[in-house]
Coordinates of C-alpha atoms in Angstrom, one line a residue:
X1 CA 20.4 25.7 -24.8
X2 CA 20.6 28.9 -23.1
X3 CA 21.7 29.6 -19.8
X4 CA 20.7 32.2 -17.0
X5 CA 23.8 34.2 -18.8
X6 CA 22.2 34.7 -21.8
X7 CA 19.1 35.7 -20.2
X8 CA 20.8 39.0 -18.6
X9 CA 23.2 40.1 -20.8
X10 CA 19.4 40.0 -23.4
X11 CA 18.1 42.0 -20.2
X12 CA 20.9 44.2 -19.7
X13 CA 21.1 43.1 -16.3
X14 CA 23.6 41.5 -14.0
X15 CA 23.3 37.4 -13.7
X16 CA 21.8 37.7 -10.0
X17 CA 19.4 40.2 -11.2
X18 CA 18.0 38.0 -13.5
X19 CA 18.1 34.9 -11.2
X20 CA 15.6 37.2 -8.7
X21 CA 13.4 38.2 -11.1
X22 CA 13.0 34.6 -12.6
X23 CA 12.7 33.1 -9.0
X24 CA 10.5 36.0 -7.6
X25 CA 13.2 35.8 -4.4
X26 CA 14.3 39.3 -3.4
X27 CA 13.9 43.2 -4.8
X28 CA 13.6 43.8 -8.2
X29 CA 11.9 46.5 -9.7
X30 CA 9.0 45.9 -12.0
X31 CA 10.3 47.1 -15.0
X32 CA 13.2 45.0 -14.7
X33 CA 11.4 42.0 -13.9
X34 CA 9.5 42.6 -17.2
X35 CA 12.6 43.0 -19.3
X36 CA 13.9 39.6 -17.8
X37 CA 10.9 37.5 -18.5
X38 CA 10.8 38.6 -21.8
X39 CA 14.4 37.9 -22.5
X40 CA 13.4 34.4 -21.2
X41 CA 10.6 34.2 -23.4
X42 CA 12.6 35.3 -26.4
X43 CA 15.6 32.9 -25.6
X44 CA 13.3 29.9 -24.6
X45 CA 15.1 29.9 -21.4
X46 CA 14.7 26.5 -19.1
X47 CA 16.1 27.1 -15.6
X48 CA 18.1 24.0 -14.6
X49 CA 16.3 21.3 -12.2
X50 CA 20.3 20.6 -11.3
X51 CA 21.4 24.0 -10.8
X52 CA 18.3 24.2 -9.2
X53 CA 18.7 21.1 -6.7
X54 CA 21.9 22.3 -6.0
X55 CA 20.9 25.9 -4.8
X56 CA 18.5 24.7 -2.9
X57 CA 19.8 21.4 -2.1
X58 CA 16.6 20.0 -2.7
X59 CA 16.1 17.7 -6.0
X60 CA 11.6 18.9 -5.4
X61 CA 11.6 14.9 -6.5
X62 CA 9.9 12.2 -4.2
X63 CA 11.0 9.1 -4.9
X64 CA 7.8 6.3 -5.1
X65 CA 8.6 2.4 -5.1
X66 CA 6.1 -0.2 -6.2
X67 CA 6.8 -3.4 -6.8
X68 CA 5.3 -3.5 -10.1
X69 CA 3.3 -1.1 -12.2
X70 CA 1.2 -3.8 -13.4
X71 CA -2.0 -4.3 -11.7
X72 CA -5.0 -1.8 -10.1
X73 CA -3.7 -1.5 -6.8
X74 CA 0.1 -0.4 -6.8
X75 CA -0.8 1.7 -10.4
X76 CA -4.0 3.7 -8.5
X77 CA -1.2 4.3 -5.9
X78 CA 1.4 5.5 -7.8
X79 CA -1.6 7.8 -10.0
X80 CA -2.6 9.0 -6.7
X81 CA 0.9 10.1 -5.4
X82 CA 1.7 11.5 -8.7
X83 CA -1.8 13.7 -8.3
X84 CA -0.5 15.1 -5.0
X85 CA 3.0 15.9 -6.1
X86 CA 1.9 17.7 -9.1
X87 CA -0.3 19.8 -7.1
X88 CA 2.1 21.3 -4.4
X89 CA 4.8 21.4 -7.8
X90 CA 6.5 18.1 -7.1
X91 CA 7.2 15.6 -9.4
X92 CA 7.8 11.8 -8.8
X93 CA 10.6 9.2 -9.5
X94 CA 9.1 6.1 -9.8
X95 CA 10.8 2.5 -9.8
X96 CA 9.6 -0.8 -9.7
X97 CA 11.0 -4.8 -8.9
X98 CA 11.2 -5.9 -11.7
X99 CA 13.9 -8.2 -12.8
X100 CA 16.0 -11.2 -11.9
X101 CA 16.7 -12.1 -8.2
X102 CA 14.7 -12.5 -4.7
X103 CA 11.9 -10.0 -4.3
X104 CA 13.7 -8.5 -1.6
X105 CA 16.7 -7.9 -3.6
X106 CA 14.8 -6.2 -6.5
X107 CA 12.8 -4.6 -3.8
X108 CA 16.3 -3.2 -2.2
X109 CA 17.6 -2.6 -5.5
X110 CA 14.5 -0.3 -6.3
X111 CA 15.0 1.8 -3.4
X112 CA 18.8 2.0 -3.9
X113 CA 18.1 3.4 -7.4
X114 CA 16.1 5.7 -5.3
X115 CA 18.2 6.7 -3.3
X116 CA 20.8 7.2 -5.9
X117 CA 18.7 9.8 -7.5
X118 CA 19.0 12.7 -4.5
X119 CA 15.1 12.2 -4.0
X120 CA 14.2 14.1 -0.8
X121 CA 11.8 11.6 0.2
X122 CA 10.9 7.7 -0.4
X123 CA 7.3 6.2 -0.5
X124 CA 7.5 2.6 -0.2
X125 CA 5.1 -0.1 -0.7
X126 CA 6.9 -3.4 -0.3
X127 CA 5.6 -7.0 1.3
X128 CA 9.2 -8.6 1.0
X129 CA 10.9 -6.2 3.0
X130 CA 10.8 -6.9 6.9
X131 CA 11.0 -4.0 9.6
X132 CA 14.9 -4.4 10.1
X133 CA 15.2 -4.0 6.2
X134 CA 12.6 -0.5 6.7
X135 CA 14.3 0.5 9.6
X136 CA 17.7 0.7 8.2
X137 CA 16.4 2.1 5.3
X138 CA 15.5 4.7 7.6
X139 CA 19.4 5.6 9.1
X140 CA 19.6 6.5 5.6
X141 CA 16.6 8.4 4.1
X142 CA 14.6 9.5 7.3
X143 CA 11.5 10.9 4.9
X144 CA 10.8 8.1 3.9
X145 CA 7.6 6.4 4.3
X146 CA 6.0 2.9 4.0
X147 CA 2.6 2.0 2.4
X148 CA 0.3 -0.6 3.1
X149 CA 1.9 -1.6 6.4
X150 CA 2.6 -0.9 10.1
X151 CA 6.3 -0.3 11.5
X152 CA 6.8 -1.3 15.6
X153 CA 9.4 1.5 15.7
X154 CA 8.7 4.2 13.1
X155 CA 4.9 4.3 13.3
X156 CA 4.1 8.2 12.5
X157 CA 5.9 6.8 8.9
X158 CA 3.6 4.0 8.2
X159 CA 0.1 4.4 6.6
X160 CA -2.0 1.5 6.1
X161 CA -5.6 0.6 6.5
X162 CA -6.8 -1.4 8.9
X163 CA -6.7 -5.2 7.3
X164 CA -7.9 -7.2 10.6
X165 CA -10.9 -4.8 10.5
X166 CA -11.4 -5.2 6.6
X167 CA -11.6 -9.3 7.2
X168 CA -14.3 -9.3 10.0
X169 CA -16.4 -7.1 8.0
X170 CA -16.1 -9.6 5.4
X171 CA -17.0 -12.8 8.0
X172 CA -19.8 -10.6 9.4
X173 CA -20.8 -9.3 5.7
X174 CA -21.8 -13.0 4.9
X175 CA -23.3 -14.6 8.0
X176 CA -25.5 -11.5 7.9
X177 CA -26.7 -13.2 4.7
X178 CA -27.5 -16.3 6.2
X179 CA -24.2 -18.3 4.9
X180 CA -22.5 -21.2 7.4
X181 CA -20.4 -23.1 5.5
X182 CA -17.7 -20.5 3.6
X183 CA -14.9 -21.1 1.2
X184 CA -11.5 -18.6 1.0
X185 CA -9.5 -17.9 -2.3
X186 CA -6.1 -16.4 -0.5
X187 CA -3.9 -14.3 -0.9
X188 CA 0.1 -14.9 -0.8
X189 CA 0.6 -16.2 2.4
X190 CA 3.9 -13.8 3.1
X191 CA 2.3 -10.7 2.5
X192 CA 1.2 -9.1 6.1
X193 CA -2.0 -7.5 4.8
X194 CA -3.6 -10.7 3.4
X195 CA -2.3 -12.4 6.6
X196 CA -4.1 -9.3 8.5
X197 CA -7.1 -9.7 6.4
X198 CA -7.6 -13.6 6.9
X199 CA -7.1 -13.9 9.9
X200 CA -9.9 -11.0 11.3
X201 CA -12.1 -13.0 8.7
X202 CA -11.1 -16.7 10.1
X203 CA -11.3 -14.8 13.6
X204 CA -14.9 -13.6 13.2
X205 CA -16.0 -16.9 11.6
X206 CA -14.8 -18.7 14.7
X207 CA -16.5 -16.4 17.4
X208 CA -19.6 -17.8 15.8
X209 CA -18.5 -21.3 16.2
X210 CA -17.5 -21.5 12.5
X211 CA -14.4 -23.0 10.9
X212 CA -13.2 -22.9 7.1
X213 CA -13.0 -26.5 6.0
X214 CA -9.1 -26.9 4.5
X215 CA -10.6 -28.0 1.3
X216 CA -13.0 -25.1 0.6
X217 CA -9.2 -22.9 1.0
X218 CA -7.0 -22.6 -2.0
X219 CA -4.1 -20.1 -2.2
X220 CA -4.2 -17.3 -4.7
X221 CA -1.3 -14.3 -5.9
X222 CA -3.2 -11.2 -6.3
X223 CA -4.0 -12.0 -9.9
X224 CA -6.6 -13.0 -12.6
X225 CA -4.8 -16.5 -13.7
X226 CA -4.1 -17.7 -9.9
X227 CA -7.7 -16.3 -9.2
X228 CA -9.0 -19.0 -11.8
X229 CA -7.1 -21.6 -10.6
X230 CA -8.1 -21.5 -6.9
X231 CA -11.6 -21.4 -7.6
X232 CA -10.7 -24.6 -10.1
X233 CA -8.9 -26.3 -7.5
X234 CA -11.9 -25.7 -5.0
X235 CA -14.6 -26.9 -7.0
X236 CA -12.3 -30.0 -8.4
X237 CA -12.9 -31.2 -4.6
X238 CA -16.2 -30.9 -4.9
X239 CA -18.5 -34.3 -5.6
X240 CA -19.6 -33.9 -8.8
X241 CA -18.6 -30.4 -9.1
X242 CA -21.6 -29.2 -7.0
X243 CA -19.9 -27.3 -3.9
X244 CA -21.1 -27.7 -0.6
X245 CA -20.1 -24.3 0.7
X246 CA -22.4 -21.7 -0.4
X247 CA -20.4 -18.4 -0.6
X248 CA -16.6 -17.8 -1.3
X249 CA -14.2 -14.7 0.3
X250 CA -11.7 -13.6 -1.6
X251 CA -9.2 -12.0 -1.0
X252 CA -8.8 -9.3 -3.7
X253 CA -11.4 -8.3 -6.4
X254 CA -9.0 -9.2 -9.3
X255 CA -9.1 -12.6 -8.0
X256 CA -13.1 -12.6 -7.6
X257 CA -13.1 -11.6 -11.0
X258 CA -11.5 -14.4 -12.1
X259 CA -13.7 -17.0 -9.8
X260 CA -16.9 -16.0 -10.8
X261 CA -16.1 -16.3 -14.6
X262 CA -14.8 -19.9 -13.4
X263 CA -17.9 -20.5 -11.3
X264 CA -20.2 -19.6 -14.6
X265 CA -17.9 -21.7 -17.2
X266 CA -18.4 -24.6 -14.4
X267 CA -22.4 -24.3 -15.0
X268 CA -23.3 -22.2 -11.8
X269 CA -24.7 -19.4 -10.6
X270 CA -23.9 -16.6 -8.7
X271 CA -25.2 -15.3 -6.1
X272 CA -27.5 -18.1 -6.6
X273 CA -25.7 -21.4 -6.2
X274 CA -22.3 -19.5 -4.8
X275 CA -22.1 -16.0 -3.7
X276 CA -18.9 -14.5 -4.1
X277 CA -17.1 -11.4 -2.0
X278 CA -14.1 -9.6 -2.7
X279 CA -11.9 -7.0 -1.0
X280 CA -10.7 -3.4 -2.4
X281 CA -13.5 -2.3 -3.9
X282 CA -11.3 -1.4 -7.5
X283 CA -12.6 0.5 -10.3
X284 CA -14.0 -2.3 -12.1
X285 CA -16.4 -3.9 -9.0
X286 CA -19.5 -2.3 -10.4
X287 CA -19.3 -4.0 -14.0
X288 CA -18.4 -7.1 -13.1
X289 CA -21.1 -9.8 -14.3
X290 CA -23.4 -9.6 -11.5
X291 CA -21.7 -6.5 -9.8
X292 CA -19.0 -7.4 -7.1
X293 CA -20.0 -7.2 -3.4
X294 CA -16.6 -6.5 -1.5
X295 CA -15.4 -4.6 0.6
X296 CA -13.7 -1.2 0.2
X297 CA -10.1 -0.2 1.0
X298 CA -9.8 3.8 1.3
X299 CA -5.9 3.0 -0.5
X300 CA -6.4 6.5 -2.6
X301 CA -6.6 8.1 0.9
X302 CA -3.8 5.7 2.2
X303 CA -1.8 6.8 -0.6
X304 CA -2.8 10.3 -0.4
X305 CA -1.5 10.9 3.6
X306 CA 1.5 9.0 3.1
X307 CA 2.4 11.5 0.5
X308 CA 1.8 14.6 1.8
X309 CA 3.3 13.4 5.1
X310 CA 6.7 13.1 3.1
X311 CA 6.1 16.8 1.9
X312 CA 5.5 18.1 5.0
X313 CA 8.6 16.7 6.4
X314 CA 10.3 17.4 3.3
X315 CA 9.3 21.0 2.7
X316 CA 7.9 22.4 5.9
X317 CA 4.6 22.2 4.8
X318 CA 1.5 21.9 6.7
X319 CA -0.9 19.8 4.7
X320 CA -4.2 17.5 6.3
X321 CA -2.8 13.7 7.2
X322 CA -5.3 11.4 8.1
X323 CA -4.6 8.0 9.7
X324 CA -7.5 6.5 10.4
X325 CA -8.3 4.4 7.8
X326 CA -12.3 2.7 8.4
X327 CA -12.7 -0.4 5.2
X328 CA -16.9 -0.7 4.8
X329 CA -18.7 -3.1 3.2
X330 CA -19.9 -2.1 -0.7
X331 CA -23.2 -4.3 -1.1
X332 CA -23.6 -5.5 -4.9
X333 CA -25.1 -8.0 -6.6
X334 CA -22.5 -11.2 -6.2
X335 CA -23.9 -11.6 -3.1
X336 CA -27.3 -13.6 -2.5
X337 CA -29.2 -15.2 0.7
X338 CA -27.6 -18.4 2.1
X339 CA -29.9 -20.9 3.2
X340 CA -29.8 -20.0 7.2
X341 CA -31.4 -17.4 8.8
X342 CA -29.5 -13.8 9.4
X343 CA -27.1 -14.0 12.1
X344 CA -26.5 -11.0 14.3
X345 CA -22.7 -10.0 14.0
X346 CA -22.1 -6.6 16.2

């Protein structure tokens, strides 16, 4: 491989000649600058990212932890954060939980590995980790950032959207459709945005003197086969199989994928017989079989702030950060008339 050496003595230059021209820092004529990117050229010359990072005693890496790269949400924000980087010339270290051990460990392993790599700056996305874990996190990477949920100390490094706002647009969303008597697919019950989420939607539901029977609620985890199963488990309660609620929330739209192909293999309907909402609004909402009614989570936006927050304490840069973060209902198809009138829900 050849080295910054090789370059100049090709040039007929001296090494820190060559360096300037390549780098476009400090004087060189343009003649010489000419002669040194050719030499380059000629040599197929790759400047080291080390040398580099050491110079400058900067790796230009971010470091971006997800807990798995499985799944539509944490992969559309790690594609999002990798989009951002690559457009300010900043590249991403990614690592995931994966493994054996607590979630937490894997989690804290994950960042450690991080860490390890010199990355001038952490995104985090983690449910497992608790405030004290984030905060002394912090002592020890202060760029870094955490997505998808709130800090009591370190808020100007916490982007999420507002979840409590998301689940009363949901309660609202259906009794403005006329439905009374509501099941819940849930999320994991340790995860602070499905907590955030349930409990503006149980919240709203009860301002209208409304209460989620605890047999139309069955717990989910975010994914397709515990999707199917809550909707099993819901309608197994159900005399004869024929529910008595008339519309379902759930709690993400993978899940709500998964219930309405389990409400239509269990002989019913939807919206007719059960109307079914979801929450996210991911890519494939539109062409589910009828379209998915949910509501919609700016995380691309979420994503995209958190990130160029860490470049901008990173780097000195100056780019847009939003933090206000509005869900809104998406009105599809999967969600039908209940059989009361409209109700009013400011």
């Amino acid at each position: 491989m050849s080295t910054i050496k090789d370059v100049a003595r090709l040039a007929g230059v001296g090494v820190a000649t060559a360096s300037r021209a390549l780098s476009g820092n400090g004087s060189v004529s343009e003649d010489t600058a000419r002669r040194v990117r050719d030499a380059a050229a000629a040599l197929d010359y790759r400047p080291s990212s080390t040398a580099r990072a050491l110079s400058l005693q900067q790796s230009s890496a971010i470091g971006v932890y997800v807990p798995g790269f499985d799944g539509h949400f944490y992969s559309g924000i790690v594609a999002t954060i990798d989009g951002v980087l690559r457009s300010v010339g900043r590249h991403m270290i990614a690592a995931n939980g994966c493994g054996i051990g607590t979630t937490r460990q894997l989690d804290l392993d994950g960042i450690d590995f991080l860490i390890g790599r010199d990355c001038d700056g952490l995104i985090v996305a983690s449910n497992s980790l608790d405030d004290d874990d984030l905060e002394r996190l912090m002592e020890r990477v202060p760029t870094l950032v955490a997505v998808n949920r709130r800090l009591a100390v370190h808020r100007d490094n916490a982007f999420c959207a507002d979840h409590h706002a998301g689940g009363r647009l949901a309660a609202r969303a259906l009794l403005a459709r006329g439905h009374r008597c509501i099941a819940t697919v849930r999320g994991p019950q340790d995860t602070p945005d499905n907590e955030a989420r349930l409990n503006g939607f149980n919240g709203e539901l009860a301002r209208h003197g409304i209460t989620v029977r605890p047999e139309h609620s069955a717990d989910g985890a975010f994914d397709l086969p515990s999707g199917d199963a809550a909707m099993q488990r819901l309608l197994a309660a159900a005399p004869g199989g024929r529910p008595a609620f008339t519309a379902v929330f759930v709690a993400n739209d993978v899940m709500a994928l998964a219930a309405i192909s389990r409400l239509v293999q269990a002989g019913l309907r939807v919206p007719e017989d059960v109307s079914v909402l979801g929450y996210d609004d991911d890519d494939f909402a539109p062409y589910t079989s009828p379209p998915l009614t949910t509501i919609r989570i700016p995380t691309a936006s979420v994503a995209t702030s958190a990130c160029r927050h860490v470049l901008n304490l990173c780097y000195g840069l100056d780019l847009p950060v939003t933090r206000d973060f509005p869900p809104e209902v998406v009105w599809r198809a999967s969600v039908g008339p209940g059989p009361y009138a409209p109700m009013e829900c400011p």
